[in-house]
Amino acid sequence: MKIVALITATLGALFLGCERDSLEVRTFTLERLALDQAFGLIDPYVYRDREVGPGTMSMSDGLITVRELPENLDRIADVLEEYDRARSGVRLHFQLIQANGFDNRDPSIQAVEVELRKLLRYEGYRLVGEAVLQLREGGGGRQMLQGTLEGVSQGDSQFNLSASAGMVSTGDQASTVELFVELEHFGTEILGTDVTAADGQSLVLGTTSALTGGGALILVVTPTIEGT
Amino acid sequence: MTDCTTQRDWILEADPEALKLNASGEHGDHLAKCPECRALVDEILGAQAALRETLDSVAPALDVEAALVRAREARRATQRRTRWQVALPLAAATLGGVLLMNRPSPVPVSGFDPATVRAAAALGLAGAGPLVRAESHQRVAVLPTENPNITVIWFME
């Protein structure tokens, strides 16, 4: 029994010694997470209660230094890669369309108009104006859209666009972004919604509006997600 | 088989006219005995009637039938993957892709609630299509188009 115990103790000591010897130190740079957020993510992979060679972690100014087994450091790297990637850029292209009794086809909205004609029986559609808003993931912005509404003076054809981009998700087929979009006309909201959209997908947001004399205002929003 | 799962598959697949007419036979027997399935049928038919009424009043020129057929076809493509737990959102979708998910709109966008995400996933919208929230006084119709890159979302007071 003594021999077995001695062998076990020796192997155990060797194992613990090996584990302690194999600890490595790695420093991670945070891209977007706050230190407390990163701490919450990483902490489960740092074994402070290990009897020999406990894991340690220190943090300062967007840097986290971890002393752990290589496989745990790899896991931490994977977690940070997934949750701490740099913020994406989101460019929103807006087209404001008036639906009513227009005869001429408007080539600038051709693709959307083709689909609208299949769904709705407004006699025609024309582009009121366009705007582009460049956002960062998690940020927002405003943009004035000066358009030309049929039957409305130029001064009264001004609109305000507000938008914010939430989290960008990278899927198997396409990246998506959560958006808040609002269209206002002199302080009156015409359209306002939260919506998720895929990269390059055109969302055609429509509603009837007194501004159009019985027609509708349609806001086409097409996000382009950059840097995913 | 007359269990609820099978019946709900049928309810979600059936054309509204078939739902209206099928008061007899295998489905009728089950519907007479099962208040949950009956309620689902009533929900679908009621929502369809509401959609027709709303669309007719908002935009008389709207081709409701075409929109319903288009939405139904799009939904069928993903129907087999659905679970009955998302039956009510799907039922809404049957009616021209209507998602009645009225919520106040926070700024900036926070995460969507799980039920909304489940419903959208069942519809094949998650990932590639829109999840929509509107103001509480609005109803929303999500109308898929033949162009996969274009989705029409109509807001009704």
Short mmCIF file of C-alpha atoms in Angstrom, two decimals:
data_model
loop_
_atom_site.label_atom_id
_atom_site.label_comp_id
_atom_site.label_asym_id
_atom_site.label_seq_id
_atom_site.Cartn_x
_atom_site.Cartn_y
_atom_site.Cartn_z
CA MET A 1 0.00 0.00 0.00
CA LYS A 2 2.82 2.35 0.86
CA ILE A 3 4.35 1.80 -2.56
CA VAL A 4 1.02 2.52 -4.30
CA ALA A 5 0.52 5.66 -2.20
CA LEU A 6 4.06 6.81 -2.97
CA ILE A 7 3.59 6.27 -6.70
CA THR A 8 0.26 8.09 -6.63
CA ALA A 9 1.74 11.01 -4.72
CA THR A 10 4.69 11.18 -7.09
CA LEU A 11 2.50 11.11 -10.19
CA GLY A 12 0.21 13.71 -8.64
CA ALA A 13 3.10 15.99 -7.86
CA LEU A 14 4.45 15.53 -11.36
CA PHE A 15 1.03 16.28 -12.82
CA LEU A 16 0.58 19.40 -10.69
CA GLY A 17 4.06 20.47 -11.48
CA CYS A 18 3.40 19.99 -15.18
CA GLU A 19 0.20 22.00 -14.94
CA ARG A 20 1.96 24.83 -13.15
CA ASP A 21 4.78 24.76 -15.67
CA SER A 22 2.38 24.88 -18.60
CA LEU A 23 0.64 28.07 -17.50
CA GLU A 24 1.10 30.87 -19.95
CA VAL A 25 0.48 34.58 -19.88
CA ARG A 26 -1.41 36.32 -22.66
CA THR A 27 -2.66 39.89 -23.02
CA PHE A 28 -5.88 40.65 -24.84
CA THR A 29 -6.82 44.05 -26.25
CA LEU A 30 -10.47 44.99 -25.94
CA GLU A 31 -12.10 46.49 -29.04
CA ARG A 32 -15.47 47.55 -27.69
CA LEU A 33 -16.34 45.83 -24.43
CA ALA A 34 -15.91 47.68 -21.15
CA LEU A 35 -13.58 46.07 -18.66
CA ASP A 36 -16.41 44.89 -16.41
CA GLN A 37 -18.20 43.36 -19.38
CA ALA A 38 -15.07 41.57 -20.48
CA PHE A 39 -14.44 40.44 -16.92
CA GLY A 40 -17.85 38.78 -16.80
CA LEU A 41 -17.18 36.95 -20.04
CA ILE A 42 -13.68 35.78 -19.21
CA ASP A 43 -13.89 35.04 -15.53
CA PRO A 44 -15.35 31.51 -15.89
CA TYR A 45 -12.24 30.46 -17.80
CA VAL A 46 -9.81 31.61 -15.12
CA TYR A 47 -9.40 28.96 -12.44
CA ARG A 48 -8.29 30.91 -9.39
CA ASP A 49 -9.13 27.99 -7.10
CA ARG A 50 -6.61 25.65 -8.71
CA GLU A 51 -4.41 24.42 -5.86
CA VAL A 52 -1.21 24.52 -7.83
CA GLY A 53 -0.75 27.22 -10.41
CA PRO A 54 -4.04 29.13 -10.01
CA GLY A 55 -5.17 31.30 -12.90
CA THR A 56 -4.87 35.04 -12.54
CA MET A 57 -6.24 38.03 -14.38
CA SER A 58 -5.36 41.71 -14.36
CA MET A 59 -6.93 44.57 -16.29
CA SER A 60 -6.04 48.11 -17.24
CA ASP A 61 -6.96 50.57 -19.97
CA GLY A 62 -8.65 48.19 -22.36
CA LEU A 63 -6.11 45.45 -21.78
CA ILE A 64 -6.67 42.18 -20.00
CA THR A 65 -3.76 39.97 -19.04
CA VAL A 66 -4.53 36.39 -18.12
CA ARG A 67 -2.27 33.66 -16.74
CA GLU A 68 -3.85 30.31 -17.51
CA LEU A 69 -3.43 27.00 -19.29
CA PRO A 70 -2.99 27.45 -23.05
CA GLU A 71 -6.30 25.75 -23.82
CA ASN A 72 -8.13 28.16 -21.51
CA LEU A 73 -6.36 31.12 -23.07
CA ASP A 74 -7.52 29.85 -26.45
CA ARG A 75 -11.07 29.66 -25.15
CA ILE A 76 -10.83 33.21 -23.87
CA ALA A 77 -9.54 34.33 -27.25
CA ASP A 78 -12.49 32.62 -28.95
CA VAL A 79 -14.97 34.28 -26.60
CA LEU A 80 -13.48 37.71 -27.17
CA GLU A 81 -13.37 37.18 -30.90
CA GLU A 82 -17.07 36.43 -30.89
CA TYR A 83 -18.23 39.17 -28.54
CA ASP A 84 -15.60 41.84 -28.76
CA ARG A 85 -15.19 42.40 -32.46
CA ALA A 86 -14.80 45.94 -33.70
CA ARG A 87 -17.99 47.88 -34.32
CA SER A 88 -19.37 47.59 -37.82
CA GLY A 89 -20.26 50.54 -39.97
CA VAL A 90 -23.83 50.75 -41.23
CA ARG A 91 -24.68 52.94 -44.21
CA LEU A 92 -28.37 53.57 -44.72
CA HIS A 93 -29.66 54.61 -48.10
CA PHE A 94 -33.11 56.19 -47.91
CA GLN A 95 -35.48 56.80 -50.78
CA LEU A 96 -38.74 58.60 -50.07
CA ILE A 97 -41.46 57.72 -52.57
CA GLN A 98 -44.86 59.28 -53.10
CA ALA A 99 -47.64 56.97 -54.23
CA ASN A 100 -50.54 58.46 -56.07
CA GLY A 101 -51.72 59.00 -59.60
CA PHE A 102 -48.46 59.43 -61.47
CA ASP A 103 -48.30 58.21 -65.05
CA ASN A 104 -44.57 58.15 -65.69
CA ARG A 105 -42.27 55.40 -64.51
CA ASP A 106 -39.39 56.60 -62.38
CA PRO A 107 -36.20 54.68 -63.29
CA SER A 108 -34.50 55.56 -60.01
CA ILE A 109 -36.98 53.43 -58.10
CA GLN A 110 -37.54 50.80 -60.76
CA ALA A 111 -36.85 47.66 -58.71
CA VAL A 112 -39.09 48.74 -55.85
CA GLU A 113 -41.78 50.07 -58.15
CA VAL A 114 -42.04 46.73 -59.95
CA GLU A 115 -42.85 44.99 -56.68
CA LEU A 116 -45.15 47.76 -55.44
CA ARG A 117 -47.21 47.53 -58.61
CA LYS A 118 -47.75 43.84 -57.96
CA LEU A 119 -48.97 44.47 -54.43
CA LEU A 120 -50.72 47.82 -54.54
CA ARG A 121 -52.91 49.48 -57.09
CA TYR A 122 -51.73 53.03 -56.73
CA GLU A 123 -51.49 54.36 -60.24
CA GLY A 124 -47.91 55.45 -59.97
CA TYR A 125 -44.89 56.13 -57.82
CA ARG A 126 -42.33 58.89 -57.91
CA LEU A 127 -39.17 59.59 -55.98
CA VAL A 128 -39.55 62.51 -53.58
CA GLY A 129 -35.93 62.57 -52.45
CA GLU A 130 -32.95 60.54 -51.31
CA ALA A 131 -30.55 60.63 -48.37
CA VAL A 132 -27.66 58.61 -47.02
CA LEU A 133 -26.86 58.24 -43.34
CA GLN A 134 -23.57 56.75 -42.18
CA LEU A 135 -23.77 55.16 -38.72
CA ARG A 136 -21.65 53.06 -36.44
CA GLU A 137 -23.05 49.94 -34.82
CA GLY A 138 -24.71 51.11 -31.61
CA GLY A 139 -24.92 54.71 -32.83
CA GLY A 140 -27.50 56.97 -34.36
CA GLY A 141 -27.89 60.03 -36.50
CA ARG A 142 -30.24 62.47 -38.17
CA GLN A 143 -30.45 63.73 -41.69
CA MET A 144 -32.66 66.25 -43.43
CA LEU A 145 -34.28 65.09 -46.61
CA GLN A 146 -35.26 67.87 -48.97
CA GLY A 147 -37.70 66.46 -51.45
CA THR A 148 -40.25 67.51 -53.98
CA LEU A 149 -43.76 66.48 -53.07
CA GLU A 150 -46.37 66.75 -55.77
CA GLY A 151 -48.80 69.54 -54.91
CA VAL A 152 -46.75 70.76 -51.94
CA SER A 153 -44.44 73.74 -51.85
CA GLN A 154 -40.69 73.19 -51.74
CA GLY A 155 -40.55 74.68 -48.26
CA ASP A 156 -43.10 72.19 -47.01
CA SER A 157 -41.39 69.25 -48.67
CA GLN A 158 -38.71 68.94 -46.01
CA PHE A 159 -38.45 65.80 -43.92
CA ASN A 160 -36.27 64.73 -41.05
CA LEU A 161 -34.86 61.24 -40.95
CA SER A 162 -33.63 59.72 -37.69
CA ALA A 163 -32.03 56.33 -37.43
CA SER A 164 -30.01 54.26 -35.07
CA ALA A 165 -28.21 51.00 -35.67
CA GLY A 166 -28.26 48.34 -32.99
CA MET A 167 -26.32 45.12 -32.91
CA VAL A 168 -25.00 43.66 -36.12
CA SER A 169 -25.32 39.87 -36.29
CA THR A 170 -23.32 37.78 -38.67
CA GLY A 171 -25.36 34.84 -39.89
CA ASP A 172 -24.72 31.94 -42.24
CA GLN A 173 -26.50 33.63 -45.10
CA ALA A 174 -26.25 37.33 -44.40
CA SER A 175 -25.36 39.87 -41.79
CA THR A 176 -28.31 41.59 -40.20
CA VAL A 177 -28.68 44.80 -38.26
CA GLU A 178 -31.33 46.04 -35.86
CA LEU A 179 -32.51 49.46 -36.94
CA PHE A 180 -34.70 52.19 -35.61
CA VAL A 181 -35.98 54.41 -38.37
CA GLU A 182 -38.18 57.48 -38.09
CA LEU A 183 -39.49 59.88 -40.71
CA GLU A 184 -40.82 63.22 -39.50
CA HIS A 185 -42.44 66.13 -41.23
CA PHE A 186 -42.12 69.32 -39.20
CA GLY A 187 -42.25 67.47 -35.89
CA THR A 188 -45.02 65.08 -36.88
CA GLU A 189 -44.02 61.47 -37.13
CA ILE A 190 -45.03 59.85 -40.39
CA LEU A 191 -43.25 56.55 -39.93
CA GLY A 192 -41.35 55.13 -36.99
CA THR A 193 -40.36 51.57 -36.42
CA ASP A 194 -37.79 49.12 -35.14
CA VAL A 195 -36.87 46.59 -37.73
CA THR A 196 -34.12 44.10 -38.46
CA ALA A 197 -32.75 44.10 -41.95
CA ALA A 198 -30.25 42.01 -43.85
CA ASP A 199 -27.26 43.57 -45.53
CA GLY A 200 -28.40 44.99 -48.87
CA GLN A 201 -32.04 44.23 -48.28
CA SER A 202 -34.50 46.99 -49.15
CA LEU A 203 -37.26 47.48 -46.63
CA VAL A 204 -40.15 49.35 -48.11
CA LEU A 205 -41.98 51.08 -45.26
CA GLY A 206 -45.29 52.57 -46.29
CA THR A 207 -48.28 54.34 -44.86
CA THR A 208 -51.03 56.60 -46.03
CA SER A 209 -50.35 60.28 -45.50
CA ALA A 210 -52.43 63.42 -45.66
CA LEU A 211 -49.48 65.06 -47.37
CA THR A 212 -50.13 63.03 -50.48
CA GLY A 213 -53.81 63.81 -50.98
CA GLY A 214 -55.11 60.30 -50.49
CA GLY A 215 -51.94 58.58 -51.54
CA ALA A 216 -49.13 57.18 -49.49
CA LEU A 217 -45.59 57.94 -48.45
CA ILE A 218 -43.13 55.10 -48.78
CA LEU A 219 -39.68 55.11 -47.24
CA VAL A 220 -37.23 52.61 -48.71
CA VAL A 221 -34.36 51.81 -46.36
CA THR A 222 -31.41 49.81 -47.64
CA PRO A 223 -28.61 49.10 -45.15
CA THR A 224 -25.07 48.28 -46.17
CA ILE A 225 -23.11 46.67 -43.36
CA GLU A 226 -19.40 47.38 -43.45
CA GLY A 227 -16.59 45.70 -41.64
CA THR A 228 -18.16 42.44 -40.52
CA MET B 1 -54.74 11.07 -36.59
CA THR B 2 -56.69 13.70 -34.77
CA ASP B 3 -54.18 14.92 -32.21
CA CYS B 4 -53.76 18.66 -31.77
CA THR B 5 -50.33 18.79 -33.43
CA THR B 6 -51.67 17.25 -36.61
CA GLN B 7 -54.74 19.41 -36.52
CA ARG B 8 -52.72 22.56 -36.04
CA ASP B 9 -50.53 21.64 -38.97
CA TRP B 10 -53.67 21.42 -41.03
CA ILE B 11 -55.09 24.64 -39.63
CA LEU B 12 -51.92 26.53 -40.51
CA GLU B 13 -51.75 24.96 -43.97
CA ALA B 14 -55.41 25.30 -44.90
CA ASP B 15 -56.79 28.08 -47.02
CA PRO B 16 -59.13 30.35 -45.10
CA GLU B 17 -62.03 29.17 -47.25
CA ALA B 18 -61.27 25.59 -46.30
CA LEU B 19 -61.13 26.61 -42.66
CA LYS B 20 -64.54 28.22 -42.96
CA LEU B 21 -66.13 25.30 -44.72
CA ASN B 22 -64.59 22.46 -42.79
CA ALA B 23 -67.13 22.13 -40.04
CA SER B 24 -67.65 18.45 -40.71
CA GLY B 25 -65.52 15.35 -41.15
CA GLU B 26 -62.31 14.58 -39.35
CA HIS B 27 -61.29 18.17 -38.72
CA GLY B 28 -64.77 19.25 -37.75
CA ASP B 29 -65.03 16.51 -35.15
CA HIS B 30 -61.79 17.56 -33.56
CA LEU B 31 -62.59 21.25 -33.70
CA ALA B 32 -65.90 20.62 -31.99
CA LYS B 33 -64.14 18.89 -29.10
CA CYS B 34 -61.00 20.98 -28.79
CA PRO B 35 -61.45 24.61 -27.68
CA GLU B 36 -57.76 25.44 -28.26
CA CYS B 37 -57.80 24.40 -31.91
CA ARG B 38 -61.18 26.03 -32.40
CA ALA B 39 -59.79 29.24 -30.92
CA LEU B 40 -56.86 29.08 -33.33
CA VAL B 41 -59.21 28.77 -36.29
CA ASP B 42 -61.28 31.66 -35.00
CA GLU B 43 -58.11 33.70 -34.51
CA ILE B 44 -57.02 33.13 -38.10
CA LEU B 45 -60.40 33.88 -39.59
CA GLY B 46 -60.91 36.91 -37.37
CA ALA B 47 -57.52 38.36 -38.16
CA GLN B 48 -58.05 37.79 -41.85
CA ALA B 49 -61.34 39.63 -41.73
CA ALA B 50 -59.67 42.48 -39.83
CA LEU B 51 -56.86 42.68 -42.36
CA ARG B 52 -59.25 42.78 -45.29
CA GLU B 53 -61.29 45.48 -43.63
CA THR B 54 -58.23 47.53 -42.76
CA LEU B 55 -56.57 47.25 -46.14
CA ASP B 56 -59.81 47.99 -47.95
CA SER B 57 -60.39 51.13 -45.92
CA VAL B 58 -56.81 52.36 -46.00
CA ALA B 59 -56.06 51.73 -49.63
CA PRO B 60 -59.05 50.67 -51.69
CA ALA B 61 -56.78 49.99 -54.61
CA LEU B 62 -54.80 47.36 -52.77
CA ASP B 63 -54.92 43.92 -54.30
CA VAL B 64 -55.62 42.03 -51.12
CA GLU B 65 -56.07 38.67 -52.78
CA ALA B 66 -52.72 38.86 -54.50
CA ALA B 67 -51.03 39.85 -51.27
CA LEU B 68 -52.66 37.03 -49.39
CA VAL B 69 -51.76 34.46 -52.00
CA ARG B 70 -48.17 35.68 -52.12
CA ALA B 71 -47.80 35.65 -48.37
CA ARG B 72 -49.41 32.23 -48.11
CA GLU B 73 -47.01 30.80 -50.68
CA ALA B 74 -44.02 32.29 -48.90
CA ARG B 75 -45.23 30.92 -45.63
CA ARG B 76 -45.76 27.43 -46.99
CA ALA B 77 -42.12 27.21 -47.91
CA THR B 78 -41.28 27.30 -44.23
CA GLN B 79 -44.46 25.80 -42.85
CA ARG B 80 -43.09 22.33 -42.30
CA ARG B 81 -40.44 23.65 -39.97
CA THR B 82 -42.89 25.37 -37.69
CA ARG B 83 -44.02 24.31 -34.28
CA TRP B 84 -47.44 24.89 -33.00
CA GLN B 85 -46.13 27.07 -30.20
CA VAL B 86 -45.77 29.81 -32.78
CA ALA B 87 -49.20 29.14 -34.16
CA LEU B 88 -50.68 32.52 -33.35
CA PRO B 89 -47.89 34.57 -34.93
CA LEU B 90 -48.05 32.25 -37.91
CA ALA B 91 -51.76 32.62 -38.08
CA ALA B 92 -51.22 36.33 -38.31
CA ALA B 93 -48.68 35.76 -41.03
CA THR B 94 -51.16 33.68 -42.94
CA LEU B 95 -53.22 36.79 -43.32
CA GLY B 96 -50.90 38.50 -45.67
CA GLY B 97 -47.81 38.34 -43.60
CA VAL B 98 -49.33 40.37 -40.83
CA LEU B 99 -47.27 40.52 -37.70
CA LEU B 100 -49.25 42.14 -34.95
CA MET B 101 -46.46 42.89 -32.57
CA ASN B 102 -47.30 46.30 -31.27
CA ARG B 103 -44.71 47.57 -28.87
CA PRO B 104 -43.48 51.01 -27.95
CA SER B 105 -40.42 51.77 -29.98
CA PRO B 106 -37.31 52.25 -27.87
CA VAL B 107 -34.32 54.20 -29.11
CA PRO B 108 -31.76 52.86 -29.61
CA VAL B 109 -32.86 49.38 -30.50
CA SER B 110 -32.55 46.81 -27.79
CA GLY B 111 -32.84 43.06 -28.18
CA PHE B 112 -36.05 41.60 -29.54
CA ASP B 113 -38.10 39.47 -27.24
CA PRO B 114 -37.81 35.69 -27.65
CA ALA B 115 -41.39 35.21 -28.80
CA THR B 116 -40.87 37.67 -31.61
CA VAL B 117 -37.67 36.02 -32.64
CA ARG B 118 -39.29 32.57 -32.58
CA ALA B 119 -42.16 33.76 -34.69
CA ALA B 120 -39.87 35.38 -37.19
CA ALA B 121 -37.66 32.30 -37.35
CA ALA B 122 -40.67 30.14 -38.03
CA LEU B 123 -41.66 32.48 -40.82
CA GLY B 124 -38.24 32.23 -42.33
CA LEU B 125 -37.71 35.91 -41.64
CA ALA B 126 -35.00 35.73 -39.04
CA GLY B 127 -31.61 36.33 -40.48
CA ALA B 128 -32.78 37.32 -43.89
CA GLY B 129 -36.01 39.15 -43.30
CA PRO B 130 -37.37 41.85 -41.10
CA LEU B 131 -38.60 41.74 -37.57
CA VAL B 132 -40.86 44.70 -37.11
CA ARG B 133 -42.16 46.67 -34.21
CA ALA B 134 -44.61 49.50 -34.49
CA GLU B 135 -46.28 52.00 -32.25
CA SER B 136 -49.06 50.60 -30.12
CA HIS B 137 -51.80 52.22 -32.20
CA GLN B 138 -50.55 50.75 -35.44
CA ARG B 139 -50.90 47.44 -37.15
CA VAL B 140 -48.24 46.14 -39.44
CA ALA B 141 -48.47 44.04 -42.57
CA VAL B 142 -45.25 42.40 -43.74
CA LEU B 143 -45.68 41.60 -47.43
CA PRO B 144 -42.97 39.47 -49.04
CA THR B 145 -42.31 40.18 -52.70
CA GLU B 146 -40.98 38.08 -55.54
CA ASN B 147 -37.69 39.92 -55.20
CA PRO B 148 -35.95 38.38 -52.17
CA ASN B 149 -34.14 41.67 -51.55
CA ILE B 150 -37.32 43.69 -51.22
CA THR B 151 -39.90 43.41 -48.46
CA VAL B 152 -42.87 45.72 -48.15
CA ILE B 153 -43.96 46.67 -44.64
CA TRP B 154 -47.22 48.56 -44.42
CA PHE B 155 -48.28 50.49 -41.35
CA MET B 156 -51.97 50.98 -40.66
CA GLU B 157 -53.52 53.21 -38.03
#
